[in-house]
mmCIF file with all atom_site columns, C-alpha atoms in Angstrom:
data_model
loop_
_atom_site.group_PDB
_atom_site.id
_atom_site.type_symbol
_atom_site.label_atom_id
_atom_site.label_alt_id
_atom_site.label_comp_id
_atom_site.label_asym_id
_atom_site.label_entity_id
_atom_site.label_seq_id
_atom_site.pdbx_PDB_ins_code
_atom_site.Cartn_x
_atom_site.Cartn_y
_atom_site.Cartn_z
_atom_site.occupancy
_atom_site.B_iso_or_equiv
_atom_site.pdbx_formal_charge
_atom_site.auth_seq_id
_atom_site.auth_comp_id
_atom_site.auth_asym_id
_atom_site.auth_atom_id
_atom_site.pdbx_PDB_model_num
ATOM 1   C CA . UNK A 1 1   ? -12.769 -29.581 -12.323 1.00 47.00 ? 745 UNK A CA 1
ATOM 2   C CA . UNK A 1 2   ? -13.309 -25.843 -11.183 1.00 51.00 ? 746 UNK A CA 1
ATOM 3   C CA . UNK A 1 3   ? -10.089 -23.873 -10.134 1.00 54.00 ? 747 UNK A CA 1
ATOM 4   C CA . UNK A 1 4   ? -10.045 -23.041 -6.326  1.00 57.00 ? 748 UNK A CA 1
ATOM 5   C CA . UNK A 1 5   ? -10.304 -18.893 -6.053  1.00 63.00 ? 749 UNK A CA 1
ATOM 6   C CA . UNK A 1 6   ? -8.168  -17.525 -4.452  1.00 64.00 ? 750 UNK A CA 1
ATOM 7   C CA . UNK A 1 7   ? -9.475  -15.046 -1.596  1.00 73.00 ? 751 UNK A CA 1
ATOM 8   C CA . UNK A 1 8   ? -7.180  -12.574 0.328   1.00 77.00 ? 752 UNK A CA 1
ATOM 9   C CA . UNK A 1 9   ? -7.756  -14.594 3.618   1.00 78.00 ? 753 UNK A CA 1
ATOM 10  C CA . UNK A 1 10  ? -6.204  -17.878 1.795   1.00 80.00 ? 754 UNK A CA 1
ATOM 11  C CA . UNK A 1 11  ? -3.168  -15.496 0.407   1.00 79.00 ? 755 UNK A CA 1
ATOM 12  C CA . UNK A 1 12  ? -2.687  -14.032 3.844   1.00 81.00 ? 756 UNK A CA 1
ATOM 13  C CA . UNK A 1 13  ? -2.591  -17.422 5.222   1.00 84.00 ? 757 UNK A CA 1
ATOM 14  C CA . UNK A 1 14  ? -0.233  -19.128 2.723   1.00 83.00 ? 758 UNK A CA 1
ATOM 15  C CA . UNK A 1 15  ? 2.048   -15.853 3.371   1.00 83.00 ? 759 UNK A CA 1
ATOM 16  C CA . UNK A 1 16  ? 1.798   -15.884 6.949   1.00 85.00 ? 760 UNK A CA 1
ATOM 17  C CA . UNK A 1 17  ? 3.240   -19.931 6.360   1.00 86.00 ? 761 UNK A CA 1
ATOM 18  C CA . UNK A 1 18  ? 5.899   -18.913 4.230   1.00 82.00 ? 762 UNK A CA 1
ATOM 19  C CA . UNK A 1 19  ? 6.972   -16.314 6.355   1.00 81.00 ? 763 UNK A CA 1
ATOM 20  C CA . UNK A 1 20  ? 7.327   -19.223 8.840   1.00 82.00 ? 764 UNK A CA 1
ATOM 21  C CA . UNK A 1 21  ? 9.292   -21.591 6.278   1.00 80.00 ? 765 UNK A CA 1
ATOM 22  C CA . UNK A 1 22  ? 11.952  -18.381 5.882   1.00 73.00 ? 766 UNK A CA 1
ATOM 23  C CA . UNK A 1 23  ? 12.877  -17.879 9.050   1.00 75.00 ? 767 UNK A CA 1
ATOM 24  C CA . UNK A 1 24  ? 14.043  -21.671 8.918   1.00 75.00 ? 768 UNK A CA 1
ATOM 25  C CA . UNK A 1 25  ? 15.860  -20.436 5.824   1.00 71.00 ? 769 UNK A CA 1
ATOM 26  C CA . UNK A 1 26  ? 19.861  -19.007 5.617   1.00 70.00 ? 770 UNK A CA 1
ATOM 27  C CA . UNK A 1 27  ? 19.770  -15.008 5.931   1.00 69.00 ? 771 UNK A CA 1
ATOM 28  C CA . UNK A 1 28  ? 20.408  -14.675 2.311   1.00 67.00 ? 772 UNK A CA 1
ATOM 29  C CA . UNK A 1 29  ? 17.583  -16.935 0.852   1.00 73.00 ? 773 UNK A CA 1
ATOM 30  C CA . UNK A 1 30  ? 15.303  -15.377 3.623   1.00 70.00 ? 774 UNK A CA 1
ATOM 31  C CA . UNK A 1 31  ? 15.680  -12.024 2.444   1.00 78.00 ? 775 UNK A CA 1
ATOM 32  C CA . UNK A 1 32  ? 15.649  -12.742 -1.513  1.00 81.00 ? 776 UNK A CA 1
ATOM 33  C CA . UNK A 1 33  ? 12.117  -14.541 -0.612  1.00 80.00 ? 777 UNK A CA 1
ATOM 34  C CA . UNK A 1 34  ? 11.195  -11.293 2.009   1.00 81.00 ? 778 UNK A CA 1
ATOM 35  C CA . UNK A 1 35  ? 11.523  -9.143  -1.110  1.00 83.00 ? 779 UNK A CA 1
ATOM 36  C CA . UNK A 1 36  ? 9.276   -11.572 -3.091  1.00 84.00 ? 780 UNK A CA 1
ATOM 37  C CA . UNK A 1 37  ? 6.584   -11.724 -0.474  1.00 83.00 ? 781 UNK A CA 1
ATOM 38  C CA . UNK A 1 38  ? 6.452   -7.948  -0.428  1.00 80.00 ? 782 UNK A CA 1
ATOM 39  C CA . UNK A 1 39  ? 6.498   -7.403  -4.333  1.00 79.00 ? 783 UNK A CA 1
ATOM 40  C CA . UNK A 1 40  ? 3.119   -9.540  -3.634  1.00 80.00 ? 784 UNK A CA 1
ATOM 41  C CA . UNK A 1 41  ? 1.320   -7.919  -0.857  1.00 77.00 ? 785 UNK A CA 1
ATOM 42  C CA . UNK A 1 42  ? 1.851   -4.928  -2.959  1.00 70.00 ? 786 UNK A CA 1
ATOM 43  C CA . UNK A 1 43  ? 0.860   -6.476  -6.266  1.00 72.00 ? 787 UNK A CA 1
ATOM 44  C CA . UNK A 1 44  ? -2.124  -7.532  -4.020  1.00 74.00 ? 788 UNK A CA 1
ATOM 45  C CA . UNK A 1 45  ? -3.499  -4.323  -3.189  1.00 69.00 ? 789 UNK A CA 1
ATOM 46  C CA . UNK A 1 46  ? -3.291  -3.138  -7.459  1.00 70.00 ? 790 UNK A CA 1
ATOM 47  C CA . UNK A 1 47  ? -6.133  -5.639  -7.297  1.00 78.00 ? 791 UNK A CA 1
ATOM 48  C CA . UNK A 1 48  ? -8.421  -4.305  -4.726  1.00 84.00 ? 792 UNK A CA 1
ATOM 49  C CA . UNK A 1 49  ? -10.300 -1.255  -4.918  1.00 90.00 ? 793 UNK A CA 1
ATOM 50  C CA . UNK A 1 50  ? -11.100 -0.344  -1.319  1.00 92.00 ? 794 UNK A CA 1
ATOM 51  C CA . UNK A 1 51  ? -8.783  -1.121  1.513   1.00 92.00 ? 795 UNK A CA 1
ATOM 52  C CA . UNK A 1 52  ? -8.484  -1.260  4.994   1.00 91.00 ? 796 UNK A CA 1
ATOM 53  C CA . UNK A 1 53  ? -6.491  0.993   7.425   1.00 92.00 ? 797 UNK A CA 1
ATOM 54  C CA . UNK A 1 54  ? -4.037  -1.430  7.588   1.00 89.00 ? 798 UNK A CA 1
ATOM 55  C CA . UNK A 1 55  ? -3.905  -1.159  3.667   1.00 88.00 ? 799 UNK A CA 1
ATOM 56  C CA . UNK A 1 56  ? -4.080  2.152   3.148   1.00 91.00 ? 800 UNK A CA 1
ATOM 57  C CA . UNK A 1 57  ? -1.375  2.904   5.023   1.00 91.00 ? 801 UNK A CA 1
ATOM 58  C CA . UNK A 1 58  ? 0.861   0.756   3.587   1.00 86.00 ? 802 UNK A CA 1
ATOM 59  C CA . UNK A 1 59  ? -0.516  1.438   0.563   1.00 87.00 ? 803 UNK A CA 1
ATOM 60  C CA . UNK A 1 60  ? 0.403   5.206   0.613   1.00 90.00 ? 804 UNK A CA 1
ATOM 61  C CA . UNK A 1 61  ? 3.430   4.879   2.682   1.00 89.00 ? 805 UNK A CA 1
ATOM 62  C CA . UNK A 1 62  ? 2.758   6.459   6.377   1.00 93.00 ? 806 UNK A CA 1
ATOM 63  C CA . UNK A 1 63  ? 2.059   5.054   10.009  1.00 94.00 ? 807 UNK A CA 1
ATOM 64  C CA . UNK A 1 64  ? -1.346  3.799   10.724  1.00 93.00 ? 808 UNK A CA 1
ATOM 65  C CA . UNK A 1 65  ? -1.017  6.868   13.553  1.00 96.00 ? 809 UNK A CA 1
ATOM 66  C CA . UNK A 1 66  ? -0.378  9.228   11.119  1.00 97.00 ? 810 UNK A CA 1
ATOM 67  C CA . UNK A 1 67  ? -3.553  7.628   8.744   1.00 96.00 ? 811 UNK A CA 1
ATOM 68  C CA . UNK A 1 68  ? -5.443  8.200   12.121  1.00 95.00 ? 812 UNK A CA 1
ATOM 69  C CA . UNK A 1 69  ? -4.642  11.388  12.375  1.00 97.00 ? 813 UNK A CA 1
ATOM 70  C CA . UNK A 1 70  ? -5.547  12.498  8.912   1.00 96.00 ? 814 UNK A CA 1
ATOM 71  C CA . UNK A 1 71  ? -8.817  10.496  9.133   1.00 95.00 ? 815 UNK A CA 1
ATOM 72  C CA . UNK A 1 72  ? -9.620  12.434  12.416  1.00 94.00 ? 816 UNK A CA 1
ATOM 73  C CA . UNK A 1 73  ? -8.735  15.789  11.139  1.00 96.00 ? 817 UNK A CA 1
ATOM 74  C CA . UNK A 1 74  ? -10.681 14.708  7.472   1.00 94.00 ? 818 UNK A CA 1
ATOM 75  C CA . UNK A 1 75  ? -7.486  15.344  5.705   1.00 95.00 ? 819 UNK A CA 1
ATOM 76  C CA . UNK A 1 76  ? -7.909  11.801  3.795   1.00 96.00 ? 820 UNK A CA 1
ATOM 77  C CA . UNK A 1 77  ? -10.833 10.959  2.149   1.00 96.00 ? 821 UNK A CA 1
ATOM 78  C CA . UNK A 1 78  ? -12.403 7.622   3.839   1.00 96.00 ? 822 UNK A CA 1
ATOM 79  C CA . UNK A 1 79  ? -15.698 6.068   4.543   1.00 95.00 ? 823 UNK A CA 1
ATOM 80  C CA . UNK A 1 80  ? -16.997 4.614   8.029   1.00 93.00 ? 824 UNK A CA 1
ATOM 81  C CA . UNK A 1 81  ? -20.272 2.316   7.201   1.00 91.00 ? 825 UNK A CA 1
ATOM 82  C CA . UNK A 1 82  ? -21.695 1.223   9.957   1.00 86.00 ? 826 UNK A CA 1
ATOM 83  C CA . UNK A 1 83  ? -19.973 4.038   12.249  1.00 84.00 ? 827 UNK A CA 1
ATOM 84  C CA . UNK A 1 84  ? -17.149 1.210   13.277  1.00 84.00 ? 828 UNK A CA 1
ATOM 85  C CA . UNK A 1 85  ? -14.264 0.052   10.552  1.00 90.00 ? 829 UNK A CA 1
ATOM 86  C CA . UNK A 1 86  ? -12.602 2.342   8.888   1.00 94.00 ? 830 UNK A CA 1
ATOM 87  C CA . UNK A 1 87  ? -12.365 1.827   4.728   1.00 95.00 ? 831 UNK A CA 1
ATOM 88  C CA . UNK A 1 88  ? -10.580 3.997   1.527   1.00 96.00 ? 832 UNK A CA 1
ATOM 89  C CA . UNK A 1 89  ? -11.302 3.770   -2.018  1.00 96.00 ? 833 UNK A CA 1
ATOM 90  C CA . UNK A 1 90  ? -8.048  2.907   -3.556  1.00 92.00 ? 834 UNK A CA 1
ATOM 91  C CA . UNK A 1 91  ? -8.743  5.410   -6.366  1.00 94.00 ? 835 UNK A CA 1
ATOM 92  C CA . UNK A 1 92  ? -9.442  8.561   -3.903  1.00 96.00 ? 836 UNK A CA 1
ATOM 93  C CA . UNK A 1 93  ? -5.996  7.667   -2.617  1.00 95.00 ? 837 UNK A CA 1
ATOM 94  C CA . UNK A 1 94  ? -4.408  8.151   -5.383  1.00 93.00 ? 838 UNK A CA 1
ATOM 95  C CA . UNK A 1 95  ? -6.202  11.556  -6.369  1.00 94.00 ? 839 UNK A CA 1
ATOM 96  C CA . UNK A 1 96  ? -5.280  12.405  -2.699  1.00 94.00 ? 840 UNK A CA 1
ATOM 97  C CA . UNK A 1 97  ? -1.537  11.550  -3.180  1.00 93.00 ? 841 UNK A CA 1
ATOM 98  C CA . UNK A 1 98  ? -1.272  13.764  -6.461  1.00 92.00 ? 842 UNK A CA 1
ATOM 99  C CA . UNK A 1 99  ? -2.765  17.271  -4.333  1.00 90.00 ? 843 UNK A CA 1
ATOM 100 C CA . UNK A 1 100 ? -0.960  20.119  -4.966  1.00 85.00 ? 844 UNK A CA 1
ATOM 101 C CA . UNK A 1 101 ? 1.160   19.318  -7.448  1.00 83.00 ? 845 UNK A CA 1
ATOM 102 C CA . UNK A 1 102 ? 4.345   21.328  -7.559  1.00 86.00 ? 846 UNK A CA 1
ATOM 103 C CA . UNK A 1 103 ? 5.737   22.278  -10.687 1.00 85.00 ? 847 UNK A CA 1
ATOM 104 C CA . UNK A 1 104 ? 9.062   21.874  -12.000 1.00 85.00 ? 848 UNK A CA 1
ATOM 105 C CA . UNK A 1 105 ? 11.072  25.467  -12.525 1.00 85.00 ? 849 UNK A CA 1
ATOM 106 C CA . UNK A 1 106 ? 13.621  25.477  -14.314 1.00 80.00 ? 850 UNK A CA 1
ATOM 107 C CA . UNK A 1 107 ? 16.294  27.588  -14.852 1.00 75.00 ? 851 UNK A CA 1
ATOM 108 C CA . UNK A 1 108 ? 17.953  28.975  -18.358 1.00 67.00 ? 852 UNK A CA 1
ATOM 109 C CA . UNK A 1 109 ? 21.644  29.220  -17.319 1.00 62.00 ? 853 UNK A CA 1
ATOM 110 C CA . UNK A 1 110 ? 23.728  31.270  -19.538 1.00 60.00 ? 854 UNK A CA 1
ATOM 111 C CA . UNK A 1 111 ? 27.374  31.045  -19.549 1.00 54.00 ? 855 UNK A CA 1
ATOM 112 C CA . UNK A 1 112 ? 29.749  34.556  -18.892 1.00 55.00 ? 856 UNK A CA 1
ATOM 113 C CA . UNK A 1 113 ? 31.995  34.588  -21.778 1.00 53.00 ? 857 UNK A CA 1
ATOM 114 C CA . UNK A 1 114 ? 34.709  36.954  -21.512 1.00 50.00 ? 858 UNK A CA 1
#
């Protein structure tokens, strides 16, 4: 027998059903299983290589406003195929993240003996 794949619309939909089962749950299983579910999504997008808006922003840690903005202003690096959705290469991200790198000073401190 050949394993079922596993697509992100399946995953989305099993989560989107669990998601449904916790709110049935006690507050403290519900959030022990909420922390789960989001140690997925985000294991999730380590295996894609582009991602949506939605994605990206989540995936970099801002608003989807603020991802707007950037995108309008071509601040972010993104791609528009088709002129309609919106898409970012997971790997650009991350080279966008790490801009302007700020280096660590540090200090020798000497002590005043008297």
């Amino acid at each position: 027998m050949e394993k079922q794949r596993i697509n992100q619309k399946i995953l989305c939909k099993r989560m989107d059903e669990l998601e449904m089962a916790i709110s049935e749950l006690n507050p403290l299983e519900a959030s022990e299983i909420n922390k789960r579910l989001l140690k997925i999504e985000n294991m999730l997008y380590a295996a894609k290589d582009t991602l949506t808006s939605q994605e990206a922003a989540n995936y970099i840690g801002i608003s989807l406003s603020q991802l707007y903005k950037l995108t309008c202003k071509s601040k972010i690096p993104y791609y528009k195929p088709q002129g309609k959705m919106v898409y970012f290469a997971k790997k650009e991200l991350d080279e966008w993240m790490r801009q302007d790198h700020c280096p660590v000073i540090t200090q020798n401190i000497q002590s005043n003996e008297v």
